[in-house]
Backbone as a chain_set.jsonl record, in Angstrom:
{"seq": "XXXXXXXXXXXXXXXXXXXXXXXXXXXXXXXXXXXXXXXXXXXXXXXXXXXXXXXXXXXXXXXXXXXXXXXXXXXXXXXXXXXXXXXXXXXXXXXXX", "coords": {"N": [[231.837, 49.012, 103.777], [228.516, 50.029, 103.918], [226.571, 52.031, 101.603], [224.617, 53.615, 102.822], [225.517, 53.709, 105.493], [228.002, 54.975, 105.123], [227.066, 57.413, 104.242], [225.648, 58.267, 106.5], [227.682, 58.458, 108.376], [229.294, 60.45, 107.19], [227.496, 62.588, 107.289], [227.084, 62.9, 110.04], [229.679, 63.572, 110.826], [230.019, 66.017, 109.459], [228.085, 67.55, 110.744], [229.009, 67.639, 113.477], [231.564, 68.785, 113.081], [230.829, 71.275, 112.036], [229.467, 72.302, 114.287], [231.62, 72.516, 116.094], [233.242, 74.397, 114.779], [231.441, 76.539, 114.79], [231.132, 77.115, 117.558], [233.778, 77.689, 118.214], [234.264, 79.993, 116.596], [232.443, 81.765, 117.76], [233.538, 81.902, 120.336], [235.819, 83.358, 119.782], [235.086, 85.938, 119.829], [234.457, 86.512, 122.371], [235.101, 87.964, 125.579], [234.989, 87.348, 128.299], [236.514, 85.336, 130.611], [235.494, 83.126, 132.0], [233.344, 82.314, 130.409], [234.726, 81.719, 128.072], [236.242, 79.51, 128.977], [234.159, 77.701, 129.522], [233.165, 77.422, 126.927], [235.375, 76.236, 125.711], [235.348, 73.827, 127.001], [232.963, 72.777, 125.998], [233.656, 72.506, 123.299], [235.646, 70.548, 123.566], [234.101, 68.402, 124.454], [232.446, 68.037, 122.214], [234.389, 67.291, 120.318], [235.175, 64.904, 121.414], [232.796, 63.412, 121.131], [232.652, 63.355, 118.397], [234.902, 61.858, 117.8], [234.195, 59.427, 119.013], [231.979, 58.689, 117.428], [233.196, 58.45, 114.903], [234.835, 56.311, 115.426], [233.052, 54.381, 115.943], [232.269, 53.449, 118.53], [230.889, 51.713, 121.369], [227.772, 52.76, 122.673], [227.719, 54.6, 125.593], [226.649, 54.17, 129.007], [224.046, 56.214, 130.25], [224.262, 58.901, 132.594], [222.701, 58.626, 135.762], [219.72, 60.344, 136.672], [217.911, 60.26, 138.601], [215.372, 59.656, 137.691], [213.244, 57.012, 136.581], [213.256, 56.344, 133.862], [215.81, 56.626, 132.768], [217.279, 54.495, 133.86], [215.893, 52.394, 132.638], [216.482, 52.957, 129.959], [219.247, 52.657, 129.933], [219.385, 49.914, 130.521], [218.253, 48.921, 128.217], [220.233, 49.812, 126.38], [222.366, 48.143, 127.183], [221.32, 45.598, 126.546], [221.036, 45.779, 123.78], [223.595, 46.148, 122.873], [224.621, 48.363, 121.531], [226.232, 50.439, 119.1], [227.585, 53.585, 117.894], [227.075, 53.626, 115.159], [225.57, 51.42, 114.744], [222.741, 51.03, 115.59], [219.244, 51.168, 116.337], [217.556, 53.653, 114.495], [215.86, 55.756, 115.722], [216.323, 55.27, 118.373], [219.035, 55.831, 118.581], [218.973, 58.53, 117.866], [217.782, 59.675, 120.047], [219.613, 59.39, 121.98], [221.63, 60.975, 124.209], [224.527, 61.648, 125.588]], "CA": [[230.891, 49.858, 104.451], [227.383, 50.262, 103.03], [226.362, 53.425, 101.187], [223.854, 54.313, 103.882], [226.407, 53.917, 106.638], [228.94, 55.975, 104.711], [226.338, 58.696, 104.196], [225.352, 58.653, 107.891], [228.957, 58.862, 109.029], [229.652, 61.725, 106.61], [226.54, 63.575, 107.786], [227.396, 63.162, 111.455], [230.99, 64.264, 110.85], [229.762, 67.362, 109.017], [227.313, 68.208, 111.824], [229.91, 67.881, 114.596], [232.606, 69.739, 112.663], [230.163, 72.558, 111.962], [229.23, 72.782, 115.658], [232.914, 72.897, 116.664], [233.623, 75.632, 114.138], [230.555, 77.605, 115.237], [231.496, 77.48, 118.943], [235.108, 78.34, 118.111], [234.112, 81.336, 116.071], [231.773, 82.52, 118.809], [234.503, 82.17, 121.421], [236.854, 84.333, 119.357], [234.552, 87.276, 120.102], [234.114, 86.592, 123.809], [236.166, 88.444, 126.458], [234.801, 86.78, 129.618], [237.315, 84.118, 130.723], [234.636, 82.025, 132.455], [232.588, 81.884, 129.245], [235.706, 81.105, 127.206], [236.54, 78.207, 129.537], [232.986, 76.883, 129.295], [233.144, 77.147, 125.513], [236.42, 75.261, 125.376], [234.835, 72.546, 127.513], [231.957, 72.323, 124.993], [234.443, 72.052, 122.135], [236.299, 69.298, 123.947], [233.065, 67.378, 124.453], [232.061, 67.794, 120.815], [235.466, 66.52, 119.656], [235.058, 63.552, 121.976], [231.671, 62.749, 120.472], [233.053, 63.166, 116.993], [235.819, 60.729, 117.801], [233.41, 58.203, 119.328], [231.171, 58.339, 116.253], [234.105, 57.998, 113.848], [235.404, 55.003, 115.832], [231.887, 53.505, 116.126], [232.346, 52.82, 119.836], [229.625, 51.394, 122.057], [227.11, 53.858, 123.384], [227.956, 54.471, 127.037], [225.498, 54.351, 129.881], [223.75, 57.601, 130.594], [224.321, 59.12, 134.054], [221.404, 58.662, 136.406], [219.194, 61.639, 137.043], [216.887, 60.046, 139.589], [214.163, 59.229, 137.047], [213.326, 55.591, 136.201], [213.455, 56.138, 132.422], [217.211, 56.498, 132.451], [217.635, 53.111, 134.188], [215.341, 51.553, 131.581], [217.202, 53.266, 128.74], [220.576, 52.01, 130.105], [219.181, 48.474, 130.35], [218.083, 48.701, 126.758], [221.571, 49.924, 125.766], [223.086, 46.924, 127.536], [220.79, 44.472, 125.817], [221.228, 45.949, 122.344], [225.008, 46.227, 122.563], [224.58, 49.341, 120.403], [227.346, 51.359, 118.8], [227.119, 54.799, 117.285], [226.61, 53.397, 113.784], [224.808, 50.19, 114.696], [221.671, 51.195, 116.578], [218.0, 51.639, 115.709], [217.688, 55.097, 114.202], [215.225, 56.599, 116.688], [217.022, 55.045, 119.65], [220.3, 56.613, 118.509], [218.678, 59.943, 117.775], [217.369, 60.147, 121.348], [220.74, 59.188, 122.881], [222.421, 62.201, 124.48], [225.35, 61.339, 126.779]], "C": [[229.756, 50.167, 103.469], [227.286, 51.74, 102.693], [225.632, 54.215, 102.237], [224.705, 54.653, 105.093], [227.459, 54.992, 106.335], [228.295, 57.368, 104.724], [226.069, 59.188, 105.614], [226.616, 59.154, 108.575], [229.407, 60.226, 108.485], [228.757, 62.841, 107.18], [226.863, 63.911, 109.226], [228.666, 63.928, 111.605], [230.806, 65.722, 110.474], [229.068, 68.154, 110.118], [228.236, 68.583, 112.985], [230.991, 68.884, 114.272], [232.019, 71.149, 112.579], [229.883, 73.143, 113.346], [230.535, 73.271, 116.311], [233.378, 74.221, 116.074], [232.768, 76.805, 114.634], [230.915, 78.072, 116.67], [232.844, 78.173, 118.968], [235.031, 79.787, 117.65], [233.435, 82.272, 117.081], [232.737, 82.886, 119.897], [235.557, 83.224, 121.036], [236.393, 85.756, 119.595], [234.253, 87.535, 121.571], [235.314, 87.043, 124.615], [236.162, 87.741, 127.822], [235.527, 85.431, 129.711], [236.499, 82.895, 131.16], [233.866, 81.453, 131.233], [233.515, 81.183, 128.254], [236.031, 79.662, 127.665], [235.369, 77.242, 129.326], [232.894, 76.491, 127.822], [234.187, 76.128, 125.104], [236.022, 73.849, 125.866], [233.801, 71.926, 126.536], [232.665, 71.769, 123.795], [235.05, 70.729, 122.402], [235.308, 68.135, 123.915], [232.599, 67.029, 123.056], [233.11, 66.979, 120.066], [235.463, 65.072, 120.14], [233.949, 62.767, 121.292], [232.024, 62.423, 119.037], [233.968, 61.963, 116.851], [235.117, 59.416, 118.054], [232.621, 57.734, 118.098], [232.072, 57.793, 115.187], [234.686, 56.624, 114.125], [234.313, 53.954, 116.047], [231.958, 52.737, 117.45], [230.948, 52.534, 120.38], [229.056, 52.633, 122.7], [227.27, 53.593, 124.877], [226.673, 54.709, 127.816], [225.278, 55.809, 130.157], [223.794, 57.762, 132.097], [222.901, 59.216, 134.585], [220.988, 60.07, 136.784], [218.067, 61.483, 138.051], [215.548, 59.608, 138.993], [214.313, 57.798, 136.503], [213.602, 55.38, 134.701], [214.91, 55.995, 132.024], [217.69, 55.08, 132.753], [217.118, 52.172, 133.092], [216.096, 51.725, 130.265], [218.594, 52.576, 128.805], [220.468, 50.513, 129.993], [219.016, 48.147, 128.907], [219.44, 48.785, 126.013], [222.409, 48.654, 126.011], [222.63, 45.746, 126.701], [221.074, 44.549, 124.325], [222.695, 45.915, 121.95], [225.272, 47.22, 121.423], [225.874, 50.123, 120.329], [226.753, 52.552, 118.1], [226.531, 54.571, 115.905], [225.848, 52.093, 113.632], [223.767, 50.206, 115.805], [220.414, 51.579, 115.776], [218.018, 53.156, 115.633], [217.11, 55.946, 115.351], [215.935, 56.484, 118.044], [218.317, 55.838, 119.702], [220.046, 58.109, 118.492], [218.318, 60.509, 119.157], [218.518, 60.018, 122.371], [221.533, 60.484, 122.987], [223.241, 61.995, 125.734], [225.602, 62.6, 127.574]], "O": [[230.011, 50.527, 102.32], [227.837, 52.591, 103.392], [225.984, 55.361, 102.516], [224.617, 55.75, 105.644], [227.768, 55.821, 107.191], [228.897, 58.351, 105.155], [226.236, 60.372, 105.908], [226.595, 60.168, 109.272], [229.858, 61.071, 109.258], [229.247, 63.921, 107.511], [226.91, 65.085, 109.595], [228.745, 64.845, 112.422], [231.39, 66.593, 111.12], [229.428, 69.3, 110.387], [228.238, 69.733, 113.424], [231.307, 69.745, 115.093], [232.655, 72.111, 113.011], [230.043, 74.345, 113.555], [230.554, 74.299, 116.988], [233.862, 75.084, 116.807], [233.271, 77.904, 114.868], [230.989, 79.27, 116.943], [233.019, 79.157, 119.687], [235.646, 80.68, 118.233], [233.824, 83.431, 117.223], [232.772, 84.031, 120.347], [236.11, 83.895, 121.906], [237.201, 86.684, 119.57], [233.849, 88.632, 121.958], [236.428, 86.575, 124.381], [237.218, 87.56, 128.429], [235.198, 84.496, 128.981], [236.779, 81.772, 130.743], [233.769, 80.237, 131.074], [233.141, 80.172, 127.661], [236.085, 78.735, 126.857], [235.585, 76.08, 128.984], [232.576, 75.344, 127.507], [233.934, 75.265, 124.263], [236.323, 72.839, 125.229], [233.789, 70.718, 126.299], [232.329, 70.687, 123.313], [234.988, 69.843, 121.55], [235.613, 67.046, 123.429], [232.381, 65.858, 122.744], [232.777, 66.091, 119.281], [235.714, 64.143, 119.373], [234.131, 61.608, 120.919], [231.722, 61.34, 118.537], [233.839, 61.162, 115.925], [235.399, 58.412, 117.4], [232.6, 56.547, 117.773], [231.759, 56.756, 114.602], [234.994, 55.865, 113.206], [234.606, 52.786, 116.301], [231.734, 51.527, 117.487], [229.955, 53.068, 119.886], [229.799, 53.466, 123.218], [226.988, 52.495, 125.359], [225.744, 55.363, 127.342], [226.238, 56.568, 130.286], [223.401, 56.846, 132.819], [222.019, 59.8, 133.955], [221.821, 60.889, 137.173], [217.347, 62.44, 138.335], [214.658, 59.217, 139.748], [215.383, 57.422, 136.023], [214.129, 54.336, 134.318], [215.22, 55.316, 131.045], [218.445, 54.515, 131.962], [217.828, 51.259, 132.67], [216.322, 50.754, 129.543], [219.04, 51.986, 127.822], [221.359, 49.877, 129.429], [219.594, 47.176, 128.419], [219.749, 47.962, 125.152], [223.083, 48.171, 125.101], [223.453, 44.979, 126.202], [221.322, 43.533, 123.677], [223.006, 45.672, 120.784], [226.033, 46.949, 120.495], [226.515, 50.423, 121.337], [225.573, 52.557, 117.748], [225.583, 55.254, 115.518], [225.512, 51.698, 112.516], [223.885, 49.505, 116.81], [220.487, 52.206, 114.719], [218.433, 53.845, 116.565], [217.826, 56.784, 115.898], [216.116, 57.473, 118.756], [218.657, 56.438, 120.722], [220.831, 58.876, 119.05], [218.526, 61.696, 119.408], [218.395, 60.491, 123.5], [222.035, 61.013, 121.996], [222.721, 62.147, 126.839], [226.269, 62.556, 128.608]]}, "num_chains": 1, "name": "protein.A"}
């Protein structure tokens, strides 16, 4: 694994871990069960993303929102066969599943 890739993976892992810890700490002060459930769902999603990044899986298609840019973006994803750690930087930075 290249030094740049190792650095990127380490950075992404640190970011996601920090986000999970932050949400968890915030939830420990919340009493509202609905908010707690929503927070747990957020944590689950963050852990899923962290796992996907660590496993360098293919970027999944984005769900349609009725705007044509999503269809174009998904077509680009298909053509590039991009993974979390093998994608043009800006393209990956703009990817939000």
